[in-house]
Short mmCIF file of C-alpha atoms in Angstrom, two decimals:
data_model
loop_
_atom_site.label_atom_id
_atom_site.label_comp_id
_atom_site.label_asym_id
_atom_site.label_seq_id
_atom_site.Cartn_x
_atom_site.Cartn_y
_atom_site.Cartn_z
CA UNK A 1 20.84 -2.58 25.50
CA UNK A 2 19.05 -6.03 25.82
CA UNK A 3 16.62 -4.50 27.92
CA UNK A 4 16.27 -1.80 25.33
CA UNK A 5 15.55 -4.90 22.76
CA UNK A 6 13.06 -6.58 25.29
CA UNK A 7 10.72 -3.24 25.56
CA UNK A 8 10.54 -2.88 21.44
CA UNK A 9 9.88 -6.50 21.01
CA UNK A 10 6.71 -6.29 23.48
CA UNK A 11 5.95 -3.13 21.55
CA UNK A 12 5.55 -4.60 18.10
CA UNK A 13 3.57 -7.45 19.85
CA UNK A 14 1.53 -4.30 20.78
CA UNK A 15 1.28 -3.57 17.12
CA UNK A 16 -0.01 -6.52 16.19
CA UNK A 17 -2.59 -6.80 18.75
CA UNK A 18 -3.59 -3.09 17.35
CA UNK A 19 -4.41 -4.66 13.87
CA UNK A 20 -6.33 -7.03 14.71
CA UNK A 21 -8.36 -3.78 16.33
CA UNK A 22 -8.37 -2.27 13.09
CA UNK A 23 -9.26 -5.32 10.91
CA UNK A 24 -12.41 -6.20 13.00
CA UNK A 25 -14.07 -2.78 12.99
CA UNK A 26 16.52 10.36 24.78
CA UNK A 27 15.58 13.48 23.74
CA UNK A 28 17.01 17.13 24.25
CA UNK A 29 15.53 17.62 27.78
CA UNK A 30 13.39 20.28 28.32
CA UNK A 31 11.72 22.44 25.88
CA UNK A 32 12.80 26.00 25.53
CA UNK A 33 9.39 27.30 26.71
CA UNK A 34 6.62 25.40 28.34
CA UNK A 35 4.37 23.65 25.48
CA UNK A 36 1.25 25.85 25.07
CA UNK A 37 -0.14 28.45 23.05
CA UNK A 38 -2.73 28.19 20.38
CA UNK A 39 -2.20 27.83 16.78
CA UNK A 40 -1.56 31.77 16.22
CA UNK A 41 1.30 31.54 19.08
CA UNK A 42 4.03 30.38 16.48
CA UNK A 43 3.03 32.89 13.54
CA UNK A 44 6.00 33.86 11.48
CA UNK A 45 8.39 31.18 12.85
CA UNK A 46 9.61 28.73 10.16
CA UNK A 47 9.93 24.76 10.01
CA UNK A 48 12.20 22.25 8.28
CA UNK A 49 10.94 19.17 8.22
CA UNK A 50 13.06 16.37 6.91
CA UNK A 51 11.77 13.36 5.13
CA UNK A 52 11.93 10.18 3.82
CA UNK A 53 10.93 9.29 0.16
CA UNK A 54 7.73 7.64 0.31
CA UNK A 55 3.39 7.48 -0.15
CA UNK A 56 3.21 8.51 3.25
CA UNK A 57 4.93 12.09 3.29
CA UNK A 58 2.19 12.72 0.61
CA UNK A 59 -0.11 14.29 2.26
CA UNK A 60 2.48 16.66 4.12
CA UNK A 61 3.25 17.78 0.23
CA UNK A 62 -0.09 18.37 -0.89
CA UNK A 63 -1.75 19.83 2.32
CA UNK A 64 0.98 21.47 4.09
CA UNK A 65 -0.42 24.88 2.48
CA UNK A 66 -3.42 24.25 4.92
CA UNK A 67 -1.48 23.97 8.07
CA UNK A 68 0.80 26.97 6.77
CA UNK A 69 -2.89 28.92 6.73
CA UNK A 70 -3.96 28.28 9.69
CA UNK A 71 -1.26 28.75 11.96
CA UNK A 72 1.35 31.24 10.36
CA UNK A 73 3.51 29.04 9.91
CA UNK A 74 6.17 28.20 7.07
CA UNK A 75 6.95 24.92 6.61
CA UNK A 76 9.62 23.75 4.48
CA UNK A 77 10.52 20.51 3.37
CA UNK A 78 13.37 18.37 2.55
CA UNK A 79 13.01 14.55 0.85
CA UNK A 80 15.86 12.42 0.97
CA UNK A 81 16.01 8.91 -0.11
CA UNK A 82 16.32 6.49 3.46
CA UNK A 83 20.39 6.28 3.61
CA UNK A 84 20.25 9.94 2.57
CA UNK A 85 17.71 11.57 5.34
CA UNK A 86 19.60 9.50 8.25
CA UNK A 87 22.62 10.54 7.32
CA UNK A 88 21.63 14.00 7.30
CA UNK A 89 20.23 13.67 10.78
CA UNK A 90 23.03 12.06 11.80
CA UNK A 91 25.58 15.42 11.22
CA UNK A 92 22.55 17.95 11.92
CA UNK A 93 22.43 15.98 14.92
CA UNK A 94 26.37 15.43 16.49
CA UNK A 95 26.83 18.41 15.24
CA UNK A 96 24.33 20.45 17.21
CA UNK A 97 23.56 22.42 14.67
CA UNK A 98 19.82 22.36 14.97
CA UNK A 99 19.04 22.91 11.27
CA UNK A 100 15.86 20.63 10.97
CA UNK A 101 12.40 20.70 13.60
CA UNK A 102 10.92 17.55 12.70
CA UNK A 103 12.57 14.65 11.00
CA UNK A 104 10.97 11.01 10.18
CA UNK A 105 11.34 8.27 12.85
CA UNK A 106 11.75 4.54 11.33
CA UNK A 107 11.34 1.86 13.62
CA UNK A 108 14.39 0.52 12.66
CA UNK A 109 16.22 3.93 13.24
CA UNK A 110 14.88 4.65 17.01
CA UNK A 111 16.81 2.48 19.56
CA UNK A 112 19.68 4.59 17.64
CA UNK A 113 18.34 7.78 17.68
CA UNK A 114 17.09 7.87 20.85
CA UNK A 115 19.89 6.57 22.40
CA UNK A 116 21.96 8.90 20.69
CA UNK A 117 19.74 11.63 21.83
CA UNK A 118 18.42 12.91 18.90
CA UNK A 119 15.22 12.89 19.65
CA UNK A 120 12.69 14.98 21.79
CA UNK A 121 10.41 13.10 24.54
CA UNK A 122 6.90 13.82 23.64
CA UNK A 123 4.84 12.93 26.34
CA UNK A 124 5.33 16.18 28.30
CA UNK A 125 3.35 17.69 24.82
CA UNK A 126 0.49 15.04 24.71
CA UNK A 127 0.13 16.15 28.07
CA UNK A 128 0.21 19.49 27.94
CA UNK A 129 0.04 21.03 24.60
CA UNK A 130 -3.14 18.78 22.60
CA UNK A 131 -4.20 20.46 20.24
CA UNK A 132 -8.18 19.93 18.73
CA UNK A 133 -6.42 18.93 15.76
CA UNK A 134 -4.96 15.16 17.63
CA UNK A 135 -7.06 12.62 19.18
CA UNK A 136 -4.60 9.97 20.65
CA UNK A 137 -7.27 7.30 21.00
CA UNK A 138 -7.48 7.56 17.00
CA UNK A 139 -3.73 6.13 16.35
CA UNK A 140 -3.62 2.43 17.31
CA UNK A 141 -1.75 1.62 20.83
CA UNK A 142 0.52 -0.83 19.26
CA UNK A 143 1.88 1.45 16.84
CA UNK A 144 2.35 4.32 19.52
CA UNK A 145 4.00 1.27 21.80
CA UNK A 146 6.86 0.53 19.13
CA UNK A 147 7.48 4.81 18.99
CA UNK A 148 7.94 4.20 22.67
CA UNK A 149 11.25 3.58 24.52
CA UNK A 150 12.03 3.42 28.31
CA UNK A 151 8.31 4.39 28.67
CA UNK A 152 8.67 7.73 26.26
CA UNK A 153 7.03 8.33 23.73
CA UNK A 154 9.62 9.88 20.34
CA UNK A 155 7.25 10.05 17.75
CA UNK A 156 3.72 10.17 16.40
CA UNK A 157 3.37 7.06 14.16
CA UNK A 158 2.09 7.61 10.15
CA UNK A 159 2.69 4.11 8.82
CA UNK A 160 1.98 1.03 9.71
CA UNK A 161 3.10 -2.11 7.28
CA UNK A 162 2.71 -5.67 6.56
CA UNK A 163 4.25 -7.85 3.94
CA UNK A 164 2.49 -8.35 0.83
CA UNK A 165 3.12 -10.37 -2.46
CA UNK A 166 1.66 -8.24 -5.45
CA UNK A 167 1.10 -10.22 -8.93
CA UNK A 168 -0.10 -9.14 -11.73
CA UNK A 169 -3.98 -10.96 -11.78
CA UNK A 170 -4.68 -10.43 -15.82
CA UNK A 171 -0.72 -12.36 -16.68
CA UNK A 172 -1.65 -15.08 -14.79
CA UNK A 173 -4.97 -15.53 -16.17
CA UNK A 174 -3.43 -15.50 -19.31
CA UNK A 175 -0.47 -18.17 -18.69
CA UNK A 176 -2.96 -20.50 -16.58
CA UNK A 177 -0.95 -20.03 -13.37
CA UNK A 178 -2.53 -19.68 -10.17
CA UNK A 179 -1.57 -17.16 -7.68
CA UNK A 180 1.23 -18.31 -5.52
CA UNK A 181 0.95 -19.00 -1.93
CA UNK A 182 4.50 -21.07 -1.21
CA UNK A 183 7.65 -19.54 -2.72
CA UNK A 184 7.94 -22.85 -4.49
CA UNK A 185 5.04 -21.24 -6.46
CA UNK A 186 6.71 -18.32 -7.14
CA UNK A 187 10.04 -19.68 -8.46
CA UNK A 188 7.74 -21.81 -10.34
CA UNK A 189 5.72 -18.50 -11.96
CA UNK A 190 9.07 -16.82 -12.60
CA UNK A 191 9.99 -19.98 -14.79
CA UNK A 192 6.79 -19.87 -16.60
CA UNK A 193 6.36 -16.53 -16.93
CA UNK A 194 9.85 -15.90 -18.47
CA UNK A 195 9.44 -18.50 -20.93
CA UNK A 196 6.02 -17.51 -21.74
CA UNK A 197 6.32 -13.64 -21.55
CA UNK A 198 9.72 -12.62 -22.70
CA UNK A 199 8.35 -9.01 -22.23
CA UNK A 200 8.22 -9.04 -18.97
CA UNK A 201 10.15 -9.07 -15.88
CA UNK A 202 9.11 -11.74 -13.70
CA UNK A 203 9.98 -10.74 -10.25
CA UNK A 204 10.57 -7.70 -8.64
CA UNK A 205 12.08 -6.78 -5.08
CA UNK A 206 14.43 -4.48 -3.63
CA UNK A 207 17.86 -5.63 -4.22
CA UNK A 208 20.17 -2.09 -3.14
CA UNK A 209 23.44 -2.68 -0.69
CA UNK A 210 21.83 -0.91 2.01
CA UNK A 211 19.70 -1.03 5.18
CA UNK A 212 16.43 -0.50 3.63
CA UNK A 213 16.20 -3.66 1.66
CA UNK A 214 17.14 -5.57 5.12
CA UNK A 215 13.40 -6.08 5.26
CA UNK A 216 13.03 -7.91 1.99
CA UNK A 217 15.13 -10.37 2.91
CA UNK A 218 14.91 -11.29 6.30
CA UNK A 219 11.02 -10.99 5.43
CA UNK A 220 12.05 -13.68 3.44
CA UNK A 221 13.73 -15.82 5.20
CA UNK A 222 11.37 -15.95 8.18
CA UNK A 223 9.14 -18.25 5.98
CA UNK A 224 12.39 -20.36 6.04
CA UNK A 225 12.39 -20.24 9.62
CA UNK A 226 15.78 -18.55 9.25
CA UNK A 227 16.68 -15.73 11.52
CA UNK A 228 19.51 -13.53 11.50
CA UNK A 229 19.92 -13.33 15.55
CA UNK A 230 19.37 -16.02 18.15
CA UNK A 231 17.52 -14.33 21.13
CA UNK A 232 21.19 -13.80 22.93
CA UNK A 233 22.56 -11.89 19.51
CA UNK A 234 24.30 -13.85 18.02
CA UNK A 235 24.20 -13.70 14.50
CA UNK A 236 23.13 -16.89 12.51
CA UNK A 237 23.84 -15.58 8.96
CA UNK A 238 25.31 -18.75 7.49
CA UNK A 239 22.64 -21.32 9.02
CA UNK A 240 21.60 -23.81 6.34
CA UNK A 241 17.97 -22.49 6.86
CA UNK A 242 19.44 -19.06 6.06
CA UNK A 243 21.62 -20.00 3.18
CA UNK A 244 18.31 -22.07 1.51
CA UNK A 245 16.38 -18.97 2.05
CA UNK A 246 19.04 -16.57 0.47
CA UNK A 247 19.44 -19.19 -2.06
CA UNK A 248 16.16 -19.48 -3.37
CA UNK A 249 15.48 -15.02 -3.20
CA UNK A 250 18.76 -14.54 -5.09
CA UNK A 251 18.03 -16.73 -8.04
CA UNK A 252 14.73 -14.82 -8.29
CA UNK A 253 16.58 -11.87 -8.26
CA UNK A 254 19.27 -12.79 -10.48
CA UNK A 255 17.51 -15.11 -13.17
CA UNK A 256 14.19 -13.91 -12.84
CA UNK A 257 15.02 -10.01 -11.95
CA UNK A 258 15.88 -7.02 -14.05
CA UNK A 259 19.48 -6.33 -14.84
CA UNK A 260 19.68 -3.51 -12.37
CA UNK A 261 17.77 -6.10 -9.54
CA UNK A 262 21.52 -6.02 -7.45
CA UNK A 263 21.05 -2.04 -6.76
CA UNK A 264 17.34 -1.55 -7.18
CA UNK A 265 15.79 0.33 -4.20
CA UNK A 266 12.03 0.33 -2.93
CA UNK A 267 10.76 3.14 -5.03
CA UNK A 268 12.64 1.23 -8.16
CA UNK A 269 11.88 -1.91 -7.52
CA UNK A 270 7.80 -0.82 -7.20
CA UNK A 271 8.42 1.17 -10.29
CA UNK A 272 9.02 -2.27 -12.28
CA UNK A 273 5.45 -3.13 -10.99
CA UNK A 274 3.24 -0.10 -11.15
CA UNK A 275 4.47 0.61 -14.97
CA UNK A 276 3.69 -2.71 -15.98
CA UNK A 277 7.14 -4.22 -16.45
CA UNK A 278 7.06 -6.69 -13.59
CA UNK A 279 4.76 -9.39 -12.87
CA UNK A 280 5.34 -10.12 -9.78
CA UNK A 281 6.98 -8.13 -6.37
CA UNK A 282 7.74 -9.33 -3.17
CA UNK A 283 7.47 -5.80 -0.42
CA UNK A 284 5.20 -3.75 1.69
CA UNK A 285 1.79 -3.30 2.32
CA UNK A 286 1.52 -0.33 1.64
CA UNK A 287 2.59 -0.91 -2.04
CA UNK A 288 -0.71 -1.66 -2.46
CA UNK A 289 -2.25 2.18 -1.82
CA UNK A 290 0.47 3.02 -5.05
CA UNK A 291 -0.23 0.06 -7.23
CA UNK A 292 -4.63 0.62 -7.31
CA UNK A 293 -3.82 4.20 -8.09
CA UNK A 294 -4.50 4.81 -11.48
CA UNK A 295 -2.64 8.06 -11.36
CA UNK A 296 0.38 6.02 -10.44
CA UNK A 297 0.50 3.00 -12.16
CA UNK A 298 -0.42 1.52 -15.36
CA UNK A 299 -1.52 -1.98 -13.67
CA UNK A 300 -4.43 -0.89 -11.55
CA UNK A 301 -7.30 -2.92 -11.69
CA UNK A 302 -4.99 -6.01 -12.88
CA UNK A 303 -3.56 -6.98 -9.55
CA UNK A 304 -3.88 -10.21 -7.34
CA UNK A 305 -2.41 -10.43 -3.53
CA UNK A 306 -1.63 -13.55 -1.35
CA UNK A 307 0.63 -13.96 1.45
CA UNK A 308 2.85 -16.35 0.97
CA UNK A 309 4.42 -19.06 2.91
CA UNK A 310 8.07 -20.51 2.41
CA UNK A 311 9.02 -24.60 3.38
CA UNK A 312 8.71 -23.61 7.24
CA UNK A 313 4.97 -22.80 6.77
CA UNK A 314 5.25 -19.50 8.29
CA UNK A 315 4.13 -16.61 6.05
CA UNK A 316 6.99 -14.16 4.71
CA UNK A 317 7.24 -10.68 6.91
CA UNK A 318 7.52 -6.98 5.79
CA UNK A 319 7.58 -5.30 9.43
CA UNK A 320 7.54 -1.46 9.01
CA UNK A 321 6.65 1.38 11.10
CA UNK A 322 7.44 5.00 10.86
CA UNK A 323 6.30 8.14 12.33
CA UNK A 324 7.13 11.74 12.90
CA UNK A 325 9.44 12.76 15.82
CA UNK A 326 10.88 16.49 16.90
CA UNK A 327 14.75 16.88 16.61
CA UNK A 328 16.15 17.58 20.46
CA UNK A 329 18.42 20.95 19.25
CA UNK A 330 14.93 22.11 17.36
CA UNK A 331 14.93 25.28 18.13
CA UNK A 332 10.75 25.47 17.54
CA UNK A 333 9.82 22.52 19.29
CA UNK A 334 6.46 23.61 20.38
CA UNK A 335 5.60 24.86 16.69
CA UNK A 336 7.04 21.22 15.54
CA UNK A 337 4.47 19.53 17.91
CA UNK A 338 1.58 21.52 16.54
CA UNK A 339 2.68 20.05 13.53
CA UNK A 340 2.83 16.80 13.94
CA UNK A 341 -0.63 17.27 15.57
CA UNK A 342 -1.77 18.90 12.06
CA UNK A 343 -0.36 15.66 10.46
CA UNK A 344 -2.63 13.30 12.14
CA UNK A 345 -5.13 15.08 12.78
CA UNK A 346 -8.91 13.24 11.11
CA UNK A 347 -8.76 16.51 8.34
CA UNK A 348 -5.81 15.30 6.85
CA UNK A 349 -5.67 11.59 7.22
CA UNK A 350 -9.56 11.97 6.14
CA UNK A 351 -7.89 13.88 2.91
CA UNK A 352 -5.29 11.32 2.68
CA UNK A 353 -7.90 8.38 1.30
CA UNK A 354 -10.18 10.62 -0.32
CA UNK A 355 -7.89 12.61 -1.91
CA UNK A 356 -4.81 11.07 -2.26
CA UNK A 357 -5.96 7.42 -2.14
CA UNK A 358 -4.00 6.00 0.35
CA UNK A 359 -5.81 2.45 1.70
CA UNK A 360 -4.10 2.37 4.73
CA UNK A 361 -4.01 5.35 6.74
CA UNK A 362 -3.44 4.81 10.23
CA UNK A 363 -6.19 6.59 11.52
CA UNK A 364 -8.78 4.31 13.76
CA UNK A 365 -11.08 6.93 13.26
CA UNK A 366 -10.96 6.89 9.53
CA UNK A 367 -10.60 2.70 9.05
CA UNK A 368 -13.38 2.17 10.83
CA UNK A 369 -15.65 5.14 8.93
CA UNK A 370 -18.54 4.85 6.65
CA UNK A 371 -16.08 6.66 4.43
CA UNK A 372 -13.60 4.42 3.98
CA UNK A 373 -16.02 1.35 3.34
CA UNK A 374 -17.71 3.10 0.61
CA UNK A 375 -14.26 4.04 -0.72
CA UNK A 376 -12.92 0.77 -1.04
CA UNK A 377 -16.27 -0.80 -2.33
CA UNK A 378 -16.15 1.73 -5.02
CA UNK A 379 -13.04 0.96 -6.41
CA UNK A 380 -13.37 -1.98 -6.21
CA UNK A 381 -10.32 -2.73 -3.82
CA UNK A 382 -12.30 -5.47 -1.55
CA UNK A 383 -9.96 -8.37 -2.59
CA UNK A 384 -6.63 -5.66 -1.27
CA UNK A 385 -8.68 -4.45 1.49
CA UNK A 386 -9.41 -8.31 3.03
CA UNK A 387 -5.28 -9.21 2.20
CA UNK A 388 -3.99 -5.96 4.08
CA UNK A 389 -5.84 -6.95 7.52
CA UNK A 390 -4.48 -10.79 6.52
CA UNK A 391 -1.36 -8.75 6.62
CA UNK A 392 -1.45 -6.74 9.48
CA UNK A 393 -2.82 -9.74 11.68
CA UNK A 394 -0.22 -11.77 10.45
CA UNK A 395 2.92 -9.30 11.47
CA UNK A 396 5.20 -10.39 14.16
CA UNK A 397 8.83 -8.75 14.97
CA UNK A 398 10.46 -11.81 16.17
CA UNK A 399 12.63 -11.43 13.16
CA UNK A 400 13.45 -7.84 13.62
CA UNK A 401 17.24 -7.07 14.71
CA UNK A 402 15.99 -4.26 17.42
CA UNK A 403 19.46 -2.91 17.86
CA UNK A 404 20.92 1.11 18.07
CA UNK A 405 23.54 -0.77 15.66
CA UNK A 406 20.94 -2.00 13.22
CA UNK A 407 22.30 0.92 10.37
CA UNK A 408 25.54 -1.30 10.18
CA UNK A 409 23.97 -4.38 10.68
CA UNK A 410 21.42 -3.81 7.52
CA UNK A 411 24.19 -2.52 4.99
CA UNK A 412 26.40 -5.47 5.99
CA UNK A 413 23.93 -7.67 5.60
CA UNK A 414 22.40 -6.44 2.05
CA UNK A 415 25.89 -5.63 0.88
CA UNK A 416 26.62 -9.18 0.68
CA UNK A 417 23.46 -10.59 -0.64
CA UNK A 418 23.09 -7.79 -3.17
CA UNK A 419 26.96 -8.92 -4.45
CA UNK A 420 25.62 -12.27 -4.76
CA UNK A 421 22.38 -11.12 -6.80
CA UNK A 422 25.76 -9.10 -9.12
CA UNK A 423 27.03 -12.43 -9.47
CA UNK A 424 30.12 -11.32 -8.14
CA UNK A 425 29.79 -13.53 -5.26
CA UNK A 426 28.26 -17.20 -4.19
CA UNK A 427 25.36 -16.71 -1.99
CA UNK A 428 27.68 -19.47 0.81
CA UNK A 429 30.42 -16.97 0.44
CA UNK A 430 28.50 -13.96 0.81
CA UNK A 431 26.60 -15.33 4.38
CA UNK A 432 29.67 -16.57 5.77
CA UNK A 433 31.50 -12.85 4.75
CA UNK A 434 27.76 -11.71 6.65
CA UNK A 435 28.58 -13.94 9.24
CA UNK A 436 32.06 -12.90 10.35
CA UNK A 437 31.26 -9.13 10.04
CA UNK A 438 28.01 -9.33 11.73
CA UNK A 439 29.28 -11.10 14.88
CA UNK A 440 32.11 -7.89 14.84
CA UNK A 441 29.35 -5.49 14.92
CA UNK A 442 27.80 -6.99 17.93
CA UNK A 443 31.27 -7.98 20.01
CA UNK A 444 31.97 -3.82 19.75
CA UNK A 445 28.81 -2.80 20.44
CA UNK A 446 29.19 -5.29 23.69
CA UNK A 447 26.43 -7.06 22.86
CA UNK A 448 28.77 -10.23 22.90
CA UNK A 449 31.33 -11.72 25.06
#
């Protein structure tokens, strides 16, 4: 499985190289027929897609009735919070049940999947099924690389993500506080601001016992030069760079938080932002898209970025990619590819910023349009636009725990730290607890001696 580890790692590193592009300008075997036909081939048959909660499913919501048009095709959908669609795939999955076509791929989630065989190979499709509606050369390499395992590619890629420190620009202006670039700075806000502005909640940042807030705080700590594997796996949970690191996010959690910050997922924890009860948040990216949208939130127009550093001088991570793969017991795979090619196809991801808003669609062809300039000139999103390619040419995965066990190795991990944000535990006691159930994971998985 190292060598699994190895090929993701030189992946992301493909990823990153692919944003700085964009700033400057195991499957089921084979398919049950051979993958051709034209969009009317597949009338009547019917899709179930299943999906993660999030900005990016969007425009599969609002434009699906297009795709549904033009091909015959019914498409329904189910939306799942993270924990919620995996597990679902999961017992669709070992089941062999085939109940769901398409599903959504998280990096995190494919060294699993695919080793599991989930998932179906696409490459035989690109190469033989492309529809008008794809243009390969319009998704960046490096985030078709990290979809890629063994040299196959799983999934068609719909998200690419950064880190990003969001703060609300018209509070800080108002206390005298500049915008925080160390997370010295940001204790140092929180302090001020709760003093200063009872009303509000200073800080913001998924706190829930699962997998999905892994990112938030390994993000963290990488600006604490603290990493939760050495390069061998072996975890390093209760290192003293570690415990500082943990230290200094769980007081911000915990003193500077909301009461709920111990279970508070990424949709919650952005909803104590965008409704204008947080000041500051610590996440994605692509927060960003959700945050300027006056629709959504109640603080567009009143928000400042940076990208912070911690002690260690390197800038805090948010590494997230996601994209759309075909179950391998689908029983309509060639209708699920067509799909997929519908999904990022220029219409739709075109639709996607003029419609829908979203800032960073991960479309070459529509970063780099006349469009999308104009868009973000007109309103007024120039400061965002210049920190998301800061972000994106800042992302590395050297932090990233690329491992089919990385489910268990996330919910250990933010189980702990989210008991210490409850107070119910000391954040030493909850890394060493991390520490000893960590290196179990990875002795059974025979990733240790």
């Amino acid at each position: 499985m190292k060598a699994l580890k190895k090929g993701w790692l030189t992946g992301m590193a493909a990823l990153v190289t692919s944003a700085l592009m964009i700033t400057s300008c195991g499957g089921g075997g084979a398919t049950e027929t051979t993958p051709t036909g034209g969009r009317e081939s597949f009338q009547g048959t019917n899709l179930r897609v299943l999906l993660k909660e999030g900005y990016e499913i969007q425009a599969i919501q609002q434009f699906k009735g297009e795709f549904e048009e033009a091909t015959g095709i019914k498409v329904d959908l189910e939306v799942y919070d993270e924990p919620t669609a995996r597990q679902k795939l999961v017992l669709d999955s070992t089941s062999g049940t085939g109940t769901y076509d398409i599903t959504s791929g998280s990096f995190w989630n494919m060294p699993e999947f695919v080793s599991a065989q989930w998932l179906e190979p696409l490459d035989e499709y690109v190469s033989k099924a492309k529809d008008d509606w794809l243009v390969m050369d319009d998704i960046p390499k490096g985030a078709l690389e990290s979809m890629t395992i063994d040299g196959k590619l799983y999934a068609l890629p719909h998200t690419i993500i950064g880190g990003m420190f969001f703060y609300r620009a018209d509070v800080f202006q108002e206390l005298g506080i500049q915008p925080p670039q160390t997370t010295d700075e940001i204790l140092a806000a929180a302090k001020v601001i709760k003093e200063r502005r009872p009303d509000l909640i200073p800080f913001s940042a998924r706190g829930a016992s699962t997998f999905a807030s892994l990112g938030t705080e390994i993000g963290w700590s990488y600006g604490y030069d603290a990493l939760l594997f050495d390069k061998d796996g072996n975890p390093q949970a209760n290192s003293s760079e570690m415990k500082k690191a943990m230290a200094d996010f769980v007081t911000l959690m915990k003193d500077y938080g909301p009461s709920d910050a111990a279970t508070l997922t990424f949709t919650q924890a952005g909803e104590k932002f965008s409704s204008g009860q947080a000041a500051m948040m610590f996440d994605t990216s692509g927060f960003g898209t959700i945050f300027e949208d006056a629709k959504q939130s109640q603080v567009a127009g009143k928000i400042g970025y940076t990208l912070p550093t911690g002690p260690s001088g390197k800038k805090l991570q948010w590494l997230y990619n996601e994209g759309l793969a075909i179950t391998a017991k689908s029983k309509n795979k060639n209708a699920a590819w067509l799909f997929l090619q519908w999904r990022m196809s220029r219409d739709t991801t075109m639709k996607e910023l003029t419609q829908l808003n979203r800032t960073d669609v991960p479309n070459l062809n529509v970063l780099q349009s006349k469009e999308y300039s104009d868009y973000m000139a007109s309103k007024g999103l120039e400061e965002f636009s210049a920190a998301l390619q800061e972000s994106w040419e800042g992302t590395t995965a050297e932090h990233w725990p690329f491992y089919p066990e990385f489910t268990s190795i996330g919910d250990t991990f933010t189980k702990e730290i989210s008991a210490a944000i409850a107070g119910s535990k000391s954040v030493d006691d909850a890394l060493e607890t991390a520490q000893s159930e960590l290196t179990t994971i990875m002795k059974n998985a025979g990733h240790l001696k």
